[in-house]
Every structure is written in structure tokens, then in C-alpha cells.
Amino acid sequence: MEKILALRGRVYPTDLNHMGGVFGGWIMGKMDKSASITVEGLVIGQAATVFVTDLHFKEPVKNGDIFTIYTTVDSIGRTSIRIHVDFHVRRRDTNCECSVVDAIFTFVTVDEAHNKIPVLDVLRHDVEQEIRAMAQEGAKNPRYAKNSEKY
Ligand SMILES: CC(C)(COP(=O)(O)OP(=O)(O)OC[C@H]1O[C@@H](n2cnc3c(N)ncnc32)[C@H](O)[C@@H]1OP(=O)(O)O)[C@@H](O)C(=O)NCCC(=O)NCCS
């Protein structure tokens, strides 16, 4: 699946905690926004973040780092879309770019009343064939059976 460059920027002193590191919540916020931009490219309407899993802070993010956030559509279920989000930094001193944080963000497609709705009902017409096939396959196989009788 194609890797998308979703967001880019720099870490500034106002993003730091009292110990001089970057707040984990600041990083997660950027990752959530990146994932939601990617989801918006797939569906018309709203999708809410419902789960964040496998969140791994591998290396610290530092003041002055240039960050680039890449997203990949991991899988699509009946009402959910999982996005792998990979937060990279380019250090000012070494100029080398590496992945320092990654996670899976799960979104659920919802209508205006905030009731979950099938992804296929709101999938954009111009999505890649690979994405459409993933959504069609996912619609047949709800990942978590617990609530599947609701559909
Ligand atoms: C979105 C919402 C209406 C979904 O309702 P729900 O009753 O929790 O939905 P379900 O339990 O049936 O699960 C919905 C989807 O999540 C999946 N899911 C359930 N448990 C999961 C888990 N542990 N990890 C990943 N996905 C999971 C289900 O399989 C289903 O996807 P599928 O239809 O593709 O199989 C509700 O969770 C909600 O309003 N949450 C708050 C959202 C929010 O405010 N987010 C913050 C800001 S955007």
C-alpha cells in the first residue's frame, strides 16, 4: 500500500516539556491529524478516532528536529479504517532521517448523528482500486465479532 506524506514541520521550543523533551501528547496529536487527513482522502463525511494501538516511542524527538509524518492504509473493516502512522525526524546535527514513533490509528466512519456507518457507503468514488477492494473485502469480515449483529 502506498505511503503518503501527510504532514511536515519543525519542533520549536514551545513544544517542549519542562525537561527539554517533546510532549508525547504533542507527537500523538500530530499523528492523529495526519491519520485523519489520510482518512478524509478516502471517505466523504466524518470519521472518529476510536483506538490507538501499538504506539511505540522508539527514540526521543528533539528541539529543532524537522518531522515528517507518513501514513499507510493498513486495513479496512466494515465500519473502521486502520492507518499506520510513522513519525520520522531529521536531526539538525546529523541530517539523517529516521523513524522515531509509530502507531496504528483506528477510525470509525460516522453519520451526522454520530452513528457508525459502513465505510463502503461513504467511500470516495475516486479512491484507488486497491483501496476499494480492501473495503469490499473488509465489509465481509468484521474484525471484532462482538457488535457485528448491530449491522
Ligand atoms: C465511533 C463510535 C460511535 C463507534 O461505536 P462502537 O459501539 O464503539 O463501535 P463498535 O464497538 O461496534 O466498533 C466499531 C469498529 O471498531 C472495531 N473495533 C472494536 N474493537 C476494536 C479494537 N480493540 N481495536 C481496533 N478496532 C476495534 C470494530 O470491529 C468495528 O469495526 P468494523 O465494523 O470494521 O469491524 C463510538 O466508539 C464513539 O463515538 N467513540 C468516540 C469517538 C471520539 O469522540 N473520538 C475522539 C475525537 S475524533
JSON list of C-alpha atoms and ligand atoms in Angstrom, two decimals:
[
{"chain": "A", "resi": 1, "resn": "MET", "atom": "CA", "xyz": [0.00, 0.00, 0.00]},
{"chain": "A", "resi": 2, "resn": "GLU", "atom": "CA", "xyz": [1.22, 3.48, -0.91]},
{"chain": "A", "resi": 3, "resn": "LYS", "atom": "CA", "xyz": [2.97, 5.53, 1.78]},
{"chain": "A", "resi": 4, "resn": "ILE", "atom": "CA", "xyz": [1.58, 9.09, 1.97]},
{"chain": "A", "resi": 5, "resn": "LEU", "atom": "CA", "xyz": [3.48, 12.12, 3.23]},
{"chain": "A", "resi": 6, "resn": "ALA", "atom": "CA", "xyz": [0.71, 13.60, 5.40]},
{"chain": "A", "resi": 7, "resn": "LEU", "atom": "CA", "xyz": [2.39, 16.32, 7.47]},
{"chain": "A", "resi": 8, "resn": "ARG", "atom": "CA", "xyz": [5.74, 18.08, 7.82]},
{"chain": "A", "resi": 9, "resn": "GLY", "atom": "CA", "xyz": [7.10, 20.68, 10.21]},
{"chain": "A", "resi": 10, "resn": "ARG", "atom": "CA", "xyz": [9.70, 21.59, 12.79]},
{"chain": "A", "resi": 11, "resn": "VAL", "atom": "CA", "xyz": [9.86, 21.15, 16.57]},
{"chain": "A", "resi": 12, "resn": "TYR", "atom": "CA", "xyz": [10.03, 24.55, 18.33]},
{"chain": "A", "resi": 13, "resn": "PRO", "atom": "CA", "xyz": [10.90, 25.41, 21.95]},
{"chain": "A", "resi": 14, "resn": "THR", "atom": "CA", "xyz": [7.17, 25.95, 22.75]},
{"chain": "A", "resi": 15, "resn": "ASP", "atom": "CA", "xyz": [6.59, 22.23, 22.02]},
{"chain": "A", "resi": 16, "resn": "LEU", "atom": "CA", "xyz": [8.94, 21.09, 24.82]},
{"chain": "A", "resi": 17, "resn": "ASN", "atom": "CA", "xyz": [8.18, 19.87, 28.34]},
{"chain": "A", "resi": 18, "resn": "HIS", "atom": "CA", "xyz": [10.00, 21.14, 31.45]},
{"chain": "A", "resi": 19, "resn": "MET", "atom": "CA", "xyz": [12.74, 18.53, 30.94]},
{"chain": "A", "resi": 20, "resn": "GLY", "atom": "CA", "xyz": [13.55, 19.79, 27.44]},
{"chain": "A", "resi": 21, "resn": "GLY", "atom": "CA", "xyz": [11.94, 16.84, 25.63]},
{"chain": "A", "resi": 22, "resn": "VAL", "atom": "CA", "xyz": [8.90, 16.93, 23.39]},
{"chain": "A", "resi": 23, "resn": "PHE", "atom": "CA", "xyz": [5.50, 16.08, 24.94]},
{"chain": "A", "resi": 24, "resn": "GLY", "atom": "CA", "xyz": [4.31, 12.64, 23.85]},
{"chain": "A", "resi": 25, "resn": "GLY", "atom": "CA", "xyz": [0.80, 14.09, 23.55]},
{"chain": "A", "resi": 26, "resn": "TRP", "atom": "CA", "xyz": [2.08, 16.73, 21.11]},
{"chain": "A", "resi": 27, "resn": "ILE", "atom": "CA", "xyz": [3.51, 13.96, 18.91]},
{"chain": "A", "resi": 28, "resn": "MET", "atom": "CA", "xyz": [0.31, 11.90, 19.15]},
{"chain": "A", "resi": 29, "resn": "GLY", "atom": "CA", "xyz": [-1.77, 14.94, 18.21]},
{"chain": "A", "resi": 30, "resn": "LYS", "atom": "CA", "xyz": [0.26, 15.44, 15.05]},
{"chain": "A", "resi": 31, "resn": "MET", "atom": "CA", "xyz": [-0.03, 11.72, 14.25]},
{"chain": "A", "resi": 32, "resn": "ASP", "atom": "CA", "xyz": [-3.80, 11.79, 14.78]},
{"chain": "A", "resi": 33, "resn": "LYS", "atom": "CA", "xyz": [-4.14, 14.81, 12.48]},
{"chain": "A", "resi": 34, "resn": "SER", "atom": "CA", "xyz": [-2.01, 13.08, 9.83]},
{"chain": "A", "resi": 35, "resn": "ALA", "atom": "CA", "xyz": [-4.15, 9.94, 10.02]},
{"chain": "A", "resi": 36, "resn": "SER", "atom": "CA", "xyz": [-7.35, 12.00, 9.82]},
{"chain": "A", "resi": 37, "resn": "ILE", "atom": "CA", "xyz": [-6.07, 13.84, 6.71]},
{"chain": "A", "resi": 38, "resn": "THR", "atom": "CA", "xyz": [-5.46, 10.46, 5.11]},
{"chain": "A", "resi": 39, "resn": "VAL", "atom": "CA", "xyz": [-8.91, 9.17, 6.11]},
{"chain": "A", "resi": 40, "resn": "GLU", "atom": "CA", "xyz": [-10.50, 12.33, 4.70]},
{"chain": "A", "resi": 41, "resn": "GLY", "atom": "CA", "xyz": [-8.97, 11.43, 1.34]},
{"chain": "A", "resi": 42, "resn": "LEU", "atom": "CA", "xyz": [-10.78, 8.09, 1.45]},
{"chain": "A", "resi": 43, "resn": "VAL", "atom": "CA", "xyz": [-14.27, 8.91, 2.69]},
{"chain": "A", "resi": 44, "resn": "ILE", "atom": "CA", "xyz": [-16.83, 11.67, 2.38]},
{"chain": "A", "resi": 45, "resn": "GLY", "atom": "CA", "xyz": [-18.11, 12.82, 5.75]},
{"chain": "A", "resi": 46, "resn": "GLN", "atom": "CA", "xyz": [-16.84, 12.16, 9.23]},
{"chain": "A", "resi": 47, "resn": "ALA", "atom": "CA", "xyz": [-14.69, 9.51, 10.83]},
{"chain": "A", "resi": 48, "resn": "ALA", "atom": "CA", "xyz": [-13.80, 9.49, 14.53]},
{"chain": "A", "resi": 49, "resn": "THR", "atom": "CA", "xyz": [-10.58, 8.23, 16.09]},
{"chain": "A", "resi": 50, "resn": "VAL", "atom": "CA", "xyz": [-11.61, 5.28, 18.26]},
{"chain": "A", "resi": 51, "resn": "PHE", "atom": "CA", "xyz": [-8.44, 3.29, 19.01]},
{"chain": "A", "resi": 52, "resn": "VAL", "atom": "CA", "xyz": [-4.71, 3.97, 19.06]},
{"chain": "A", "resi": 53, "resn": "THR", "atom": "CA", "xyz": [-2.71, 0.75, 19.28]},
{"chain": "A", "resi": 54, "resn": "ASP", "atom": "CA", "xyz": [0.91, -0.40, 19.10]},
{"chain": "A", "resi": 55, "resn": "LEU", "atom": "CA", "xyz": [2.11, 3.11, 19.94]},
{"chain": "A", "resi": 56, "resn": "HIS", "atom": "CA", "xyz": [5.90, 2.91, 20.15]},
{"chain": "A", "resi": 57, "resn": "PHE", "atom": "CA", "xyz": [8.16, 5.82, 21.11]},
{"chain": "A", "resi": 58, "resn": "LYS", "atom": "CA", "xyz": [11.45, 4.43, 19.83]},
{"chain": "A", "resi": 59, "resn": "GLU", "atom": "CA", "xyz": [13.71, 7.46, 20.14]},
{"chain": "A", "resi": 60, "resn": "PRO", "atom": "CA", "xyz": [13.31, 10.96, 21.57]},
{"chain": "A", "resi": 61, "resn": "VAL", "atom": "CA", "xyz": [12.10, 13.86, 19.44]},
{"chain": "A", "resi": 62, "resn": "LYS", "atom": "CA", "xyz": [14.29, 16.93, 19.98]},
{"chain": "A", "resi": 63, "resn": "ASN", "atom": "CA", "xyz": [14.08, 20.69, 19.71]},
{"chain": "A", "resi": 64, "resn": "GLY", "atom": "CA", "xyz": [14.85, 21.78, 16.14]},
{"chain": "A", "resi": 65, "resn": "ASP", "atom": "CA", "xyz": [14.09, 18.39, 14.56]},
{"chain": "A", "resi": 66, "resn": "ILE", "atom": "CA", "xyz": [12.29, 18.51, 11.22]},
{"chain": "A", "resi": 67, "resn": "PHE", "atom": "CA", "xyz": [9.47, 15.99, 11.42]},
{"chain": "A", "resi": 68, "resn": "THR", "atom": "CA", "xyz": [7.77, 14.19, 8.54]},
{"chain": "A", "resi": 69, "resn": "ILE", "atom": "CA", "xyz": [4.74, 12.00, 9.13]},
{"chain": "A", "resi": 70, "resn": "TYR", "atom": "CA", "xyz": [3.96, 9.20, 6.71]},
{"chain": "A", "resi": 71, "resn": "THR", "atom": "CA", "xyz": [0.71, 7.26, 6.67]},
{"chain": "A", "resi": 72, "resn": "THR", "atom": "CA", "xyz": [-0.29, 3.97, 5.10]},
{"chain": "A", "resi": 73, "resn": "VAL", "atom": "CA", "xyz": [-3.76, 2.45, 4.94]},
{"chain": "A", "resi": 74, "resn": "ASP", "atom": "CA", "xyz": [-3.23, -0.71, 6.97]},
{"chain": "A", "resi": 75, "resn": "SER", "atom": "CA", "xyz": [-6.68, -2.28, 6.60]},
{"chain": "A", "resi": 76, "resn": "ILE", "atom": "CA", "xyz": [-10.36, -1.50, 6.22]},
{"chain": "A", "resi": 77, "resn": "GLY", "atom": "CA", "xyz": [-13.19, -3.27, 8.02]},
{"chain": "A", "resi": 78, "resn": "ARG", "atom": "CA", "xyz": [-16.93, -2.83, 7.81]},
{"chain": "A", "resi": 79, "resn": "THR", "atom": "CA", "xyz": [-17.06, 0.48, 9.69]},
{"chain": "A", "resi": 80, "resn": "SER", "atom": "CA", "xyz": [-13.41, 1.00, 10.55]},
{"chain": "A", "resi": 81, "resn": "ILE", "atom": "CA", "xyz": [-10.23, 2.14, 8.83]},
{"chain": "A", "resi": 82, "resn": "ARG", "atom": "CA", "xyz": [-6.81, 1.43, 10.31]},
{"chain": "A", "resi": 83, "resn": "ILE", "atom": "CA", "xyz": [-3.98, 3.80, 9.44]},
{"chain": "A", "resi": 84, "resn": "HIS", "atom": "CA", "xyz": [-0.33, 3.08, 10.18]},
{"chain": "A", "resi": 85, "resn": "VAL", "atom": "CA", "xyz": [1.33, 6.35, 11.14]},
{"chain": "A", "resi": 86, "resn": "ASP", "atom": "CA", "xyz": [5.11, 6.67, 11.05]},
{"chain": "A", "resi": 87, "resn": "PHE", "atom": "CA", "xyz": [6.70, 9.78, 12.61]},
{"chain": "A", "resi": 88, "resn": "HIS", "atom": "CA", "xyz": [10.18, 10.48, 11.22]},
{"chain": "A", "resi": 89, "resn": "VAL", "atom": "CA", "xyz": [12.68, 13.15, 12.27]},
{"chain": "A", "resi": 90, "resn": "ARG", "atom": "CA", "xyz": [15.67, 14.69, 10.56]},
{"chain": "A", "resi": 91, "resn": "ARG", "atom": "CA", "xyz": [18.19, 15.76, 13.19]},
{"chain": "A", "resi": 92, "resn": "ARG", "atom": "CA", "xyz": [19.88, 19.11, 12.77]},
{"chain": "A", "resi": 93, "resn": "ASP", "atom": "CA", "xyz": [23.30, 17.74, 13.72]},
{"chain": "A", "resi": 94, "resn": "THR", "atom": "CA", "xyz": [23.44, 14.53, 11.67]},
{"chain": "A", "resi": 95, "resn": "ASN", "atom": "CA", "xyz": [20.91, 15.41, 8.90]},
{"chain": "A", "resi": 96, "resn": "CYS", "atom": "CA", "xyz": [19.83, 11.76, 8.88]},
{"chain": "A", "resi": 97, "resn": "GLU", "atom": "CA", "xyz": [16.14, 10.92, 8.80]},
{"chain": "A", "resi": 98, "resn": "CYS", "atom": "CA", "xyz": [14.80, 8.06, 10.88]},
{"chain": "A", "resi": 99, "resn": "SER", "atom": "CA", "xyz": [11.52, 6.70, 12.21]},
{"chain": "A", "resi": 100, "resn": "VAL", "atom": "CA", "xyz": [11.19, 7.53, 15.92]},
{"chain": "A", "resi": 101, "resn": "VAL", "atom": "CA", "xyz": [7.50, 6.86, 16.71]},
{"chain": "A", "resi": 102, "resn": "ASP", "atom": "CA", "xyz": [4.83, 4.73, 15.09]},
{"chain": "A", "resi": 103, "resn": "ALA", "atom": "CA", "xyz": [1.31, 3.52, 15.84]},
{"chain": "A", "resi": 104, "resn": "ILE", "atom": "CA", "xyz": [-1.93, 2.27, 14.36]},
{"chain": "A", "resi": 105, "resn": "PHE", "atom": "CA", "xyz": [-4.86, 4.70, 14.49]},
{"chain": "A", "resi": 106, "resn": "THR", "atom": "CA", "xyz": [-8.33, 3.22, 14.02]},
{"chain": "A", "resi": 107, "resn": "PHE", "atom": "CA", "xyz": [-11.12, 5.45, 12.75]},
{"chain": "A", "resi": 108, "resn": "VAL", "atom": "CA", "xyz": [-14.81, 4.61, 12.58]},
{"chain": "A", "resi": 109, "resn": "THR", "atom": "CA", "xyz": [-16.98, 6.24, 9.92]},
{"chain": "A", "resi": 110, "resn": "VAL", "atom": "CA", "xyz": [-19.99, 8.00, 11.41]},
{"chain": "A", "resi": 111, "resn": "ASP", "atom": "CA", "xyz": [-23.03, 9.88, 10.11]},
{"chain": "A", "resi": 112, "resn": "GLU", "atom": "CA", "xyz": [-24.11, 13.37, 11.19]},
{"chain": "A", "resi": 113, "resn": "ALA", "atom": "CA", "xyz": [-25.83, 11.92, 14.26]},
{"chain": "A", "resi": 114, "resn": "HIS", "atom": "CA", "xyz": [-22.53, 10.19, 15.15]},
{"chain": "A", "resi": 115, "resn": "ASN", "atom": "CA", "xyz": [-23.86, 6.68, 14.48]},
{"chain": "A", "resi": 116, "resn": "LYS", "atom": "CA", "xyz": [-21.34, 4.36, 12.87]},
{"chain": "A", "resi": 117, "resn": "ILE", "atom": "CA", "xyz": [-21.93, 3.67, 9.19]},
{"chain": "A", "resi": 118, "resn": "PRO", "atom": "CA", "xyz": [-20.33, 1.25, 6.69]},
{"chain": "A", "resi": 119, "resn": "VAL", "atom": "CA", "xyz": [-17.14, 2.54, 5.07]},
{"chain": "A", "resi": 120, "resn": "LEU", "atom": "CA", "xyz": [-18.37, 1.38, 1.67]},
{"chain": "A", "resi": 121, "resn": "ASP", "atom": "CA", "xyz": [-21.36, 3.76, 1.90]},
{"chain": "A", "resi": 122, "resn": "VAL", "atom": "CA", "xyz": [-19.08, 6.79, 2.18]},
{"chain": "A", "resi": 123, "resn": "LEU", "atom": "CA", "xyz": [-16.03, 5.70, 0.20]},
{"chain": "A", "resi": 124, "resn": "ARG", "atom": "CA", "xyz": [-14.96, 8.37, -2.30]},
{"chain": "A", "resi": 125, "resn": "HIS", "atom": "CA", "xyz": [-15.61, 7.43, -5.91]},
{"chain": "A", "resi": 126, "resn": "ASP", "atom": "CA", "xyz": [-12.06, 8.22, -6.99]},
{"chain": "A", "resi": 127, "resn": "VAL", "atom": "CA", "xyz": [-10.15, 6.06, -4.48]},
{"chain": "A", "resi": 128, "resn": "GLU", "atom": "CA", "xyz": [-7.55, 3.67, -5.90]},
{"chain": "A", "resi": 129, "resn": "GLN", "atom": "CA", "xyz": [-8.85, 0.26, -6.92]},
{"chain": "A", "resi": 130, "resn": "GLU", "atom": "CA", "xyz": [-6.65, -1.34, -4.26]},
{"chain": "A", "resi": 131, "resn": "ILE", "atom": "CA", "xyz": [-8.43, 0.68, -1.53]},
{"chain": "A", "resi": 132, "resn": "ARG", "atom": "CA", "xyz": [-11.90, -0.16, -2.92]},
{"chain": "A", "resi": 133, "resn": "ALA", "atom": "CA", "xyz": [-11.01, -3.86, -3.00]},
{"chain": "A", "resi": 134, "resn": "MET", "atom": "CA", "xyz": [-9.77, -3.63, 0.60]},
{"chain": "A", "resi": 135, "resn": "ALA", "atom": "CA", "xyz": [-13.05, -2.00, 1.68]},
{"chain": "A", "resi": 136, "resn": "GLN", "atom": "CA", "xyz": [-15.13, -4.60, -0.18]},
{"chain": "A", "resi": 137, "resn": "GLU", "atom": "CA", "xyz": [-13.18, -7.41, 1.45]},
{"chain": "A", "resi": 138, "resn": "GLY", "atom": "CA", "xyz": [-13.36, -5.73, 4.88]},
{"chain": "A", "resi": 139, "resn": "ALA", "atom": "CA", "xyz": [-17.13, -5.33, 4.63]},
{"chain": "A", "resi": 140, "resn": "LYS", "atom": "CA", "xyz": [-17.43, -9.13, 4.54]},
{"chain": "A", "resi": 141, "resn": "ASN", "atom": "CA", "xyz": [-15.20, -9.69, 7.53]},
{"chain": "A", "resi": 142, "resn": "PRO", "atom": "CA", "xyz": [-15.96, -7.59, 10.61]},
{"chain": "A", "resi": 143, "resn": "ARG", "atom": "CA", "xyz": [-12.77, -7.78, 12.64]},
{"chain": "A", "resi": 144, "resn": "TYR", "atom": "CA", "xyz": [-14.40, -7.80, 16.05]},
{"chain": "A", "resi": 145, "resn": "ALA", "atom": "CA", "xyz": [-17.50, -10.02, 16.17]},
{"chain": "A", "resi": 146, "resn": "LYS", "atom": "CA", "xyz": [-18.74, -8.57, 19.47]},
{"chain": "A", "resi": 147, "resn": "ASN", "atom": "CA", "xyz": [-21.02, -5.95, 17.89]},
{"chain": "A", "resi": 148, "resn": "SER", "atom": "CA", "xyz": [-21.47, -7.37, 14.41]},
{"chain": "A", "resi": 149, "resn": "GLU", "atom": "CA", "xyz": [-25.14, -8.23, 15.00]},
{"chain": "A", "resi": 150, "resn": "LYS", "atom": "CA", "xyz": [-25.85, -4.48, 15.17]},
{"chain": "A", "resi": 151, "resn": "TYR", "atom": "CA", "xyz": [-25.38, -4.05, 11.41]},
{"chain": "B", "resi": 1, "resn": "LIG", "atom": "C1", "xyz": [-17.45, 5.82, 16.88]},
{"chain": "B", "resi": 1, "resn": "LIG", "atom": "C2", "xyz": [-18.39, 5.08, 17.83]},
{"chain": "B", "resi": 1, "resn": "LIG", "atom": "C3", "xyz": [-19.83, 5.57, 17.56]},
{"chain": "B", "resi": 1, "resn": "LIG", "atom": "C4", "xyz": [-18.30, 3.58, 17.47]},
{"chain": "B", "resi": 1, "resn": "LIG", "atom": "O1", "xyz": [-19.23, 2.88, 18.25]},
{"chain": "B", "resi": 1, "resn": "LIG", "atom": "P1", "xyz": [-18.84, 1.50, 18.97]},
{"chain": "B", "resi": 1, "resn": "LIG", "atom": "O2", "xyz": [-20.07, 0.94, 19.59]},
{"chain": "B", "resi": 1, "resn": "LIG", "atom": "O3", "xyz": [-17.65, 1.74, 19.83]},
{"chain": "B", "resi": 1, "resn": "LIG", "atom": "O4", "xyz": [-18.44, 0.61, 17.76]},
{"chain": "B", "resi": 1, "resn": "LIG", "atom": "P2", "xyz": [-18.00, -0.94, 17.77]},
{"chain": "B", "resi": 1, "resn": "LIG", "atom": "O5", "xyz": [-17.62, -1.46, 19.10]},
{"chain": "B", "resi": 1, "resn": "LIG", "atom": "O6", "xyz": [-19.08, -1.69, 17.08]},
{"chain": "B", "resi": 1, "resn": "LIG", "atom": "O7", "xyz": [-16.69, -0.90, 16.86]},
{"chain": "B", "resi": 1, "resn": "LIG", "atom": "C5", "xyz": [-16.65, -0.15, 15.68]},
{"chain": "B", "resi": 1, "resn": "LIG", "atom": "C6", "xyz": [-15.48, -0.67, 14.87]},
{"chain": "B", "resi": 1, "resn": "LIG", "atom": "O8", "xyz": [-14.29, -0.70, 15.67]},
{"chain": "B", "resi": 1, "resn": "LIG", "atom": "C7", "xyz": [-13.72, -2.02, 15.62]},
{"chain": "B", "resi": 1, "resn": "LIG", "atom": "N1", "xyz": [-13.07, -2.35, 16.89]},
{"chain": "B", "resi": 1, "resn": "LIG", "atom": "C8", "xyz": [-13.65, -2.78, 18.03]},
{"chain": "B", "resi": 1, "resn": "LIG", "atom": "N2", "xyz": [-12.71, -3.02, 18.97]},
{"chain": "B", "resi": 1, "resn": "LIG", "atom": "C9", "xyz": [-11.52, -2.70, 18.40]},
{"chain": "B", "resi": 1, "resn": "LIG", "atom": "C10", "xyz": [-10.17, -2.71, 18.85]},
{"chain": "B", "resi": 1, "resn": "LIG", "atom": "N3", "xyz": [-9.87, -3.09, 20.11]},
{"chain": "B", "resi": 1, "resn": "LIG", "atom": "N4", "xyz": [-9.19, -2.29, 18.02]},
{"chain": "B", "resi": 1, "resn": "LIG", "atom": "C11", "xyz": [-9.49, -1.90, 16.74]},
{"chain": "B", "resi": 1, "resn": "LIG", "atom": "N5", "xyz": [-10.76, -1.87, 16.24]},
{"chain": "B", "resi": 1, "resn": "LIG", "atom": "C12", "xyz": [-11.75, -2.28, 17.07]},
{"chain": "B", "resi": 1, "resn": "LIG", "atom": "C13", "xyz": [-14.92, -2.92, 15.35]},
{"chain": "B", "resi": 1, "resn": "LIG", "atom": "O9", "xyz": [-14.50, -4.16, 14.74]},
{"chain": "B", "resi": 1, "resn": "LIG", "atom": "C14", "xyz": [-15.69, -2.07, 14.36]},
{"chain": "B", "resi": 1, "resn": "LIG", "atom": "O10", "xyz": [-15.06, -2.08, 13.10]},
{"chain": "B", "resi": 1, "resn": "LIG", "atom": "P3", "xyz": [-15.60, -2.99, 11.87]},
{"chain": "B", "resi": 1, "resn": "LIG", "atom": "O11", "xyz": [-17.06, -2.64, 11.69]},
{"chain": "B", "resi": 1, "resn": "LIG", "atom": "O12", "xyz": [-14.78, -2.50, 10.73]},
{"chain": "B", "resi": 1, "resn": "LIG", "atom": "O13", "xyz": [-15.36, -4.41, 12.22]},
{"chain": "B", "resi": 1, "resn": "LIG", "atom": "C15", "xyz": [-18.03, 5.28, 19.31]},
{"chain": "B", "resi": 1, "resn": "LIG", "atom": "O14", "xyz": [-16.93, 4.44, 19.62]},
{"chain": "B", "resi": 1, "resn": "LIG", "atom": "C16", "xyz": [-17.65, 6.72, 19.63]},
{"chain": "B", "resi": 1, "resn": "LIG", "atom": "O15", "xyz": [-18.46, 7.63, 19.50]},
{"chain": "B", "resi": 1, "resn": "LIG", "atom": "N6", "xyz": [-16.40, 6.93, 20.12]},
{"chain": "B", "resi": 1, "resn": "LIG", "atom": "C17", "xyz": [-15.87, 8.28, 20.41]},
{"chain": "B", "resi": 1, "resn": "LIG", "atom": "C18", "xyz": [-15.13, 8.84, 19.21]},
{"chain": "B", "resi": 1, "resn": "LIG", "atom": "C19", "xyz": [-14.44, 10.15, 19.53]},
{"chain": "B", "resi": 1, "resn": "LIG", "atom": "O16", "xyz": [-15.05, 11.03, 20.10]},
{"chain": "B", "resi": 1, "resn": "LIG", "atom": "N7", "xyz": [-13.14, 10.25, 19.17]},
{"chain": "B", "resi": 1, "resn": "LIG", "atom": "C20", "xyz": [-12.31, 11.35, 19.55]},
{"chain": "B", "resi": 1, "resn": "LIG", "atom": "C21", "xyz": [-12.26, 12.51, 18.61]},
{"chain": "B", "resi": 1, "resn": "LIG", "atom": "S1", "xyz": [-12.48, 12.19, 16.92]}
]
